[in-house]
Amino acid sequence: MKVLLINEGTLSDMEVLKLMQERKEQRIHKSAMVEYAERNWMDHKVLKFLTQSHSQCSTLSASCIQDFLKELAQAKLSALTSAEKLQFINHIPTELVDIHLIVEDCAGRFSETQVDELIRIVERTLAVELIKQRRNAETAQTEGMAGEVEE
């Protein structure tokens, strides 16, 4: 086998999820081939991980990612490496500790106000759906607790 293209770029979890879903749809229309059982198993495991795990890639869209990258450039936070930007997109960090885990030497490269701005950019662009889900879960939990207290 000959390699035609070497490392053309990196993919975010959202892009991998879309690619895997497209492949699954294409296979549905074709007859199931036993000779590709291992590949089908692997595809199934990747899809399961991306849709049922901690990954929030199913809540993202291409426009969210573009908005995130634009706001980073406008805020003059372009000192982030491409790998760090990809980690932001994949992990959607909304807490200070998460930022420090992703950004190497965060305290040396960014001021506290810049880190706070990073968090606000993530919350405005990437984490909109995630924050809605958290609020809904908190509301449901408090309503459930209020119902128990009344009884």
Coordinates of N, CA and C in Angstrom, one line a residue:
M1 N 0.8 -1.2 0.0 CA 0.0 0.0 0.0 C 0.9 1.2 0.0
K2 N 0.5 2.2 -0.7 CA 1.3 3.5 -0.9 C 0.6 4.6 -0.2
V3 N 1.3 5.4 0.7 CA 0.7 6.5 1.3 C 0.7 7.7 0.4
L4 N -0.5 8.3 0.1 CA -0.6 9.4 -0.8 C -0.4 10.7 -0.2
L5 N -1.0 10.9 1.0 CA -0.9 12.2 1.7 C -0.5 11.9 3.1
I6 N 0.5 12.7 3.6 CA 1.0 12.5 4.9 C 0.6 13.7 5.8
N7 N -0.1 13.4 6.8 CA -0.5 14.4 7.8 C -1.0 15.8 7.2
E8 N -2.1 15.7 6.5 CA -2.6 16.9 5.8 C -3.2 17.9 6.8
G9 N -3.4 17.4 8.0 CA -4.0 18.3 9.0 C -4.6 17.6 10.2
T10 N -5.0 18.3 11.2 CA -5.7 17.6 12.3 C -7.2 17.8 12.3
L11 N -7.9 16.9 12.9 CA -9.3 17.0 12.9 C -9.8 17.2 14.3
S12 N -10.8 17.9 14.5 CA -11.5 18.1 15.8 C -12.4 16.9 16.0
D13 N -12.8 16.7 17.3 CA -13.7 15.6 17.6 C -15.0 15.7 16.8
M14 N -15.5 17.0 16.6 CA -16.7 17.2 15.9 C -16.6 16.8 14.4
E15 N -15.4 17.1 13.8 CA -15.2 16.6 12.4 C -15.1 15.1 12.3
V16 N -14.5 14.5 13.3 CA -14.4 13.0 13.3 C -15.8 12.4 13.4
L17 N -16.6 13.0 14.3 CA -17.9 12.5 14.5 C -18.7 12.6 13.2
K18 N -18.7 13.7 12.5 CA -19.4 13.9 11.3 C -18.9 12.9 10.2
L19 N -17.6 12.7 10.1 CA -17.0 11.8 9.2 C -17.5 10.4 9.4
M20 N -17.5 10.0 10.7 CA -17.9 8.6 11.1 C -19.4 8.4 10.8
Q21 N -20.2 9.5 11.1 CA -21.7 9.4 10.8 C -21.9 9.2 9.3
E22 N -21.2 10.0 8.5 CA -21.3 9.9 7.0 C -20.9 8.5 6.6
R23 N -19.8 7.9 7.1 CA -19.4 6.6 6.7 C -20.5 5.5 7.1
K24 N -21.1 5.7 8.3 CA -22.1 4.8 8.7 C -23.3 4.9 7.8
E25 N -23.7 6.1 7.4 CA -24.8 6.2 6.5 C -24.6 5.6 5.1
Q26 N -23.3 5.7 4.6 CA -23.0 5.1 3.4 C -23.0 3.6 3.4
R27 N -22.6 3.1 4.6 CA -22.6 1.6 4.7 C -24.0 1.0 4.9
I28 N -24.9 1.8 5.4 CA -26.3 1.4 5.5 C -26.9 1.1 4.2
H29 N -26.5 1.9 3.2 CA -27.1 1.7 1.8 C -26.4 0.6 1.1
K30 N -25.3 0.2 1.5 CA -24.6 -0.9 0.9 C -24.8 -2.2 1.7
S31 N -24.6 -3.3 1.1 CA -24.7 -4.6 1.8 C -23.6 -4.7 2.8
A32 N -23.9 -5.3 4.0 CA -22.9 -5.5 5.0 C -21.9 -6.5 4.6
M33 N -20.7 -6.1 4.7 CA -19.6 -7.0 4.3 C -18.9 -7.6 5.5
V34 N -18.8 -8.9 5.6 CA -18.2 -9.5 6.7 C -16.7 -9.3 6.7
E35 N -16.1 -9.1 5.5 CA -14.6 -8.9 5.5 C -14.2 -7.5 6.1
Y36 N -15.1 -6.7 6.4 CA -14.8 -5.4 7.0 C -15.4 -5.3 8.5
A37 N -15.5 -6.5 9.1 CA -16.1 -6.5 10.4 C -15.3 -5.8 11.5
E38 N -13.9 -5.9 11.4 CA -13.1 -5.2 12.3 C -13.2 -3.6 12.2
R39 N -13.3 -3.2 10.9 CA -13.4 -1.8 10.7 C -14.8 -1.3 11.2
N40 N -15.8 -2.0 10.9 CA -17.1 -1.7 11.4 C -17.2 -1.6 12.9
W41 N -16.5 -2.6 13.6 CA -16.5 -2.6 15.0 C -15.8 -1.3 15.6
M42 N -14.6 -1.0 14.9 CA -13.9 0.2 15.3 C -14.7 1.4 15.1
D43 N -15.3 1.6 14.0 CA -16.2 2.7 13.7 C -17.3 2.8 14.8
H44 N -17.9 1.7 15.1 CA -18.9 1.7 16.2 C -18.4 2.2 17.5
K45 N -17.2 1.8 17.9 CA -16.6 2.2 19.1 C -16.3 3.7 19.1
V46 N -15.8 4.2 18.0 CA -15.5 5.6 17.9 C -16.7 6.4 18.0
L47 N -17.8 6.0 17.3 CA -19.1 6.7 17.3 C -19.6 6.7 18.8
K48 N -19.6 5.6 19.4 CA -20.1 5.5 20.8 C -19.3 6.4 21.7
F49 N -18.0 6.4 21.6 CA -17.2 7.3 22.4 C -17.6 8.8 22.2
L50 N -17.7 9.2 21.0 CA -17.9 10.6 20.6 C -19.3 11.0 21.0
T51 N -20.3 10.1 21.0 CA -21.7 10.5 21.3 C -22.1 10.3 22.7
Q52 N -21.5 9.3 23.4 CA -22.0 9.0 24.7 C -21.0 9.2 25.8
S53 N -19.9 9.9 25.5 CA -18.9 10.1 26.6 C -18.9 11.5 27.1
H54 N -17.9 11.9 27.7 CA -17.7 13.3 28.2 C -17.6 14.3 27.0
S55 N -17.4 13.8 25.8 CA -17.1 14.6 24.7 C -18.4 15.4 24.4
Q56 N -18.2 16.7 24.1 CA -19.4 17.6 23.8 C -19.4 18.0 22.3
C57 N -18.7 17.2 21.5 CA -18.5 17.5 20.1 C -19.9 17.5 19.4
S58 N -20.9 16.8 19.9 CA -22.1 16.8 19.2 C -22.9 18.1 19.4
T59 N -22.5 18.9 20.3 CA -23.2 20.2 20.5 C -22.5 21.3 19.7
L60 N -21.4 21.0 19.0 CA -20.7 22.0 18.3 C -21.2 22.1 16.8
S61 N -20.9 23.2 16.2 CA -21.1 23.4 14.8 C -19.9 24.1 14.2
A62 N -19.8 24.0 12.9 CA -18.7 24.7 12.2 C -18.7 26.2 12.5
S63 N -19.8 26.8 12.6 CA -19.9 28.2 12.8 C -19.4 28.5 14.3
C64 N -19.7 27.7 15.2 CA -19.2 27.9 16.6 C -17.7 27.9 16.6
I65 N -17.1 27.0 15.9 CA -15.6 26.9 15.8 C -15.1 28.1 15.1
Q66 N -15.7 28.5 14.0 CA -15.2 29.7 13.3 C -15.3 31.0 14.2
D67 N -16.4 31.1 14.9 CA -16.6 32.2 15.8 C -15.5 32.2 16.9
F68 N -15.2 31.0 17.4 CA -14.2 30.9 18.5 C -12.8 31.4 18.0
L69 N -12.5 30.9 16.8 CA -11.2 31.3 16.2 C -11.1 32.8 15.9
K70 N -12.2 33.3 15.4 CA -12.3 34.8 15.1 C -12.1 35.6 16.3
E71 N -12.8 35.2 17.4 CA -12.7 36.0 18.6 C -11.4 35.9 19.3
L72 N -10.7 34.7 19.1 CA -9.3 34.6 19.6 C -8.4 35.6 18.9
A73 N -8.6 35.7 17.6 CA -7.7 36.6 16.8 C -8.0 38.0 17.2
Q74 N -9.3 38.4 17.3 CA -9.7 39.7 17.7 C -9.2 40.1 19.1
A75 N -9.2 39.2 20.0 CA -8.7 39.4 21.4 C -7.2 39.4 21.5
K76 N -6.5 39.2 20.4 CA -5.1 39.2 20.3 C -4.5 38.1 21.3
L77 N -5.2 37.0 21.2 CA -4.8 35.8 22.0 C -4.2 34.7 21.0
S78 N -3.6 35.2 20.0 CA -3.1 34.3 19.0 C -1.8 33.6 19.4
A79 N -1.4 33.8 20.7 CA -0.2 33.1 21.1 C -0.5 31.6 21.4
L80 N -1.7 31.2 21.3 CA -2.1 29.8 21.5 C -1.6 29.0 20.3
T81 N -1.0 27.8 20.5 CA -0.6 27.0 19.4 C -1.8 26.4 18.7
S82 N -1.6 25.8 17.6 CA -2.7 25.2 16.9 C -3.2 23.9 17.7
A83 N -2.3 23.2 18.3 CA -2.6 22.1 19.1 C -3.5 22.5 20.3
E84 N -3.1 23.7 20.9 CA -3.9 24.2 22.1 C -5.3 24.6 21.6
K85 N -5.4 25.2 20.5 CA -6.7 25.6 19.9 C -7.6 24.4 19.7
L86 N -7.0 23.3 19.2 CA -7.7 22.1 18.9 C -8.2 21.5 20.3
Q87 N -7.3 21.6 21.3 CA -7.7 21.1 22.6 C -8.9 21.9 23.2
F88 N -8.9 23.2 23.0 CA -10.0 24.0 23.4 C -11.3 23.6 22.7
I89 N -11.2 23.4 21.4 CA -12.4 22.9 20.6 C -12.9 21.6 21.1
N90 N -12.0 20.7 21.4 CA -12.4 19.3 21.8 C -12.9 19.2 23.2
H91 N -12.3 20.0 24.1 CA -12.6 19.8 25.5 C -13.5 20.9 26.1
I92 N -13.6 22.0 25.4 CA -14.5 23.1 25.8 C -14.3 23.5 27.3
P93 N -13.1 24.0 27.6 CA -12.8 24.3 29.0 C -13.6 25.6 29.5
T94 N -14.2 25.5 30.6 CA -15.0 26.6 31.1 C -14.5 27.0 32.5
E95 N -13.5 26.3 33.0 CA -12.9 26.6 34.3 C -11.5 26.9 34.2
L96 N -11.0 27.7 35.1 CA -9.6 28.2 35.2 C -8.6 27.0 35.2
V97 N -8.9 26.0 36.0 CA -8.1 24.8 36.0 C -8.0 24.1 34.7
D98 N -9.1 24.0 33.9 CA -9.0 23.4 32.6 C -8.1 24.1 31.7
I99 N -8.1 25.5 31.7 CA -7.3 26.3 30.9 C -5.8 26.0 31.2
H100 N -5.5 25.9 32.5 CA -4.1 25.6 32.9 C -3.7 24.2 32.5
L101 N -4.6 23.3 32.4 CA -4.2 21.9 31.9 C -4.0 21.9 30.4
I102 N -4.6 22.7 29.7 CA -4.5 22.7 28.2 C -3.3 23.6 27.8
V103 N -3.1 24.8 28.3 CA -2.1 25.7 27.9 C -0.8 25.5 28.6
E104 N 0.2 25.2 27.9 CA 1.5 25.0 28.5 C 2.1 26.3 29.0
D105 N 2.6 26.3 30.3 CA 3.1 27.5 30.9 C 2.1 28.7 30.8
C106 N 0.9 28.4 31.2 CA -0.2 29.4 31.0 C 0.1 30.7 31.8
A107 N 0.6 30.5 33.0 CA 0.9 31.7 33.9 C 2.0 32.5 33.3
G108 N 2.9 31.9 32.6 CA 4.0 32.7 32.0 C 3.7 33.3 30.7
R109 N 2.7 32.7 30.0 CA 2.4 33.3 28.6 C 1.2 34.2 28.7
F110 N 0.3 34.1 29.6 CA -0.9 34.9 29.7 C -1.1 35.5 31.0
S111 N -1.7 36.7 31.1 CA -2.0 37.4 32.3 C -3.4 36.8 32.8
E112 N -3.7 37.1 34.0 CA -5.0 36.6 34.6 C -6.2 37.2 33.8
T113 N -6.1 38.4 33.3 CA -7.2 39.0 32.5 C -7.3 38.3 31.2
Q114 N -6.2 37.9 30.6 CA -6.2 37.2 29.3 C -6.8 35.8 29.5
V115 N -6.5 35.2 30.6 CA -7.1 33.8 30.9 C -8.6 34.0 31.1
D116 N -9.0 35.0 31.8 CA -10.4 35.2 32.0 C -11.1 35.5 30.7
E117 N -10.5 36.3 29.8 CA -11.0 36.5 28.5 C -11.1 35.2 27.7
L118 N -10.1 34.3 27.8 CA -10.2 33.0 27.1 C -11.5 32.3 27.6
I119 N -11.7 32.3 28.9 CA -12.9 31.6 29.4 C -14.2 32.2 28.9
R120 N -14.2 33.5 28.8 CA -15.4 34.2 28.3 C -15.6 33.9 26.8
I121 N -14.5 33.8 26.1 CA -14.7 33.5 24.6 C -15.2 32.1 24.5
V122 N -14.7 31.2 25.2 CA -15.2 29.8 25.1 C -16.6 29.7 25.5
E123 N -17.0 30.4 26.6 CA -18.4 30.4 27.0 C -19.4 31.0 26.0
R124 N -18.9 32.1 25.3 CA -19.7 32.7 24.3 C -19.8 32.0 23.0
T125 N -18.8 31.2 22.6 CA -18.8 30.6 21.3 C -19.0 29.0 21.4
L126 N -18.1 28.4 22.1 CA -18.1 26.9 22.1 C -19.1 26.3 23.1
A127 N -19.2 26.9 24.2 CA -19.9 26.3 25.4 C -21.4 26.7 25.5
V128 N -22.0 27.3 24.5 CA -23.3 27.8 24.7 C -24.3 26.6 25.0
E129 N -24.3 25.6 24.2 CA -25.1 24.4 24.4 C -24.8 23.7 25.7
L130 N -23.5 23.6 26.0 CA -23.1 22.9 27.2 C -23.6 23.6 28.4
I131 N -23.5 25.0 28.4 CA -24.0 25.7 29.6 C -25.5 25.6 29.7
K132 N -26.2 25.6 28.6 CA -27.7 25.4 28.6 C -28.0 24.0 29.2
Q133 N -27.3 23.0 28.8 CA -27.5 21.6 29.4 C -27.3 21.6 30.9
R134 N -26.2 22.2 31.3 CA -25.9 22.3 32.7 C -27.0 23.0 33.5
R135 N -27.4 24.1 33.0 CA -28.5 24.9 33.7 C -29.8 24.0 33.8
N136 N -30.1 23.4 32.7 CA -31.3 22.5 32.7 C -31.2 21.4 33.7
A137 N -30.0 20.8 33.8 CA -29.8 19.7 34.7 C -29.9 20.2 36.2
E138 N -29.3 21.4 36.4 CA -29.4 22.0 37.7 C -30.8 22.4 38.1
T139 N -31.6 22.9 37.2 CA -33.0 23.2 37.4 C -33.7 22.0 37.7
A140 N -33.5 20.9 37.0 CA -34.2 19.7 37.2 C -33.9 19.1 38.6
Q141 N -32.6 19.2 38.9 CA -32.2 18.7 40.2 C -32.8 19.5 41.4
T142 N -32.8 20.8 41.3 CA -33.4 21.6 42.3 C -34.9 21.4 42.4
E143 N -35.5 21.2 41.3 CA -37.0 21.0 41.3 C -37.3 19.6 41.9
G144 N -36.4 18.6 41.7 CA -36.5 17.3 42.3 C -36.3 17.3 43.8
M145 N -35.4 18.1 44.2 CA -35.1 18.3 45.6 C -36.2 19.0 46.3
A146 N -36.8 20.0 45.6 CA -37.9 20.8 46.2 C -39.2 19.9 46.4
G147 N -39.4 19.0 45.4 CA -40.5 18.0 45.5 C -40.3 17.1 46.6
E148 N -39.1 16.6 46.9 CA -38.8 15.7 48.0 C -39.1 16.4 49.4
V149 N -38.7 17.7 49.5 CA -38.9 18.5 50.7 C -40.4 18.6 51.0
E150 N -41.2 18.9 50.0 CA -42.6 19.1 50.2 C -43.3 17.9 50.7
E151 N -42.8 16.7 50.3 CA -43.5 15.4 50.7 C -43.1 15.2 52.1

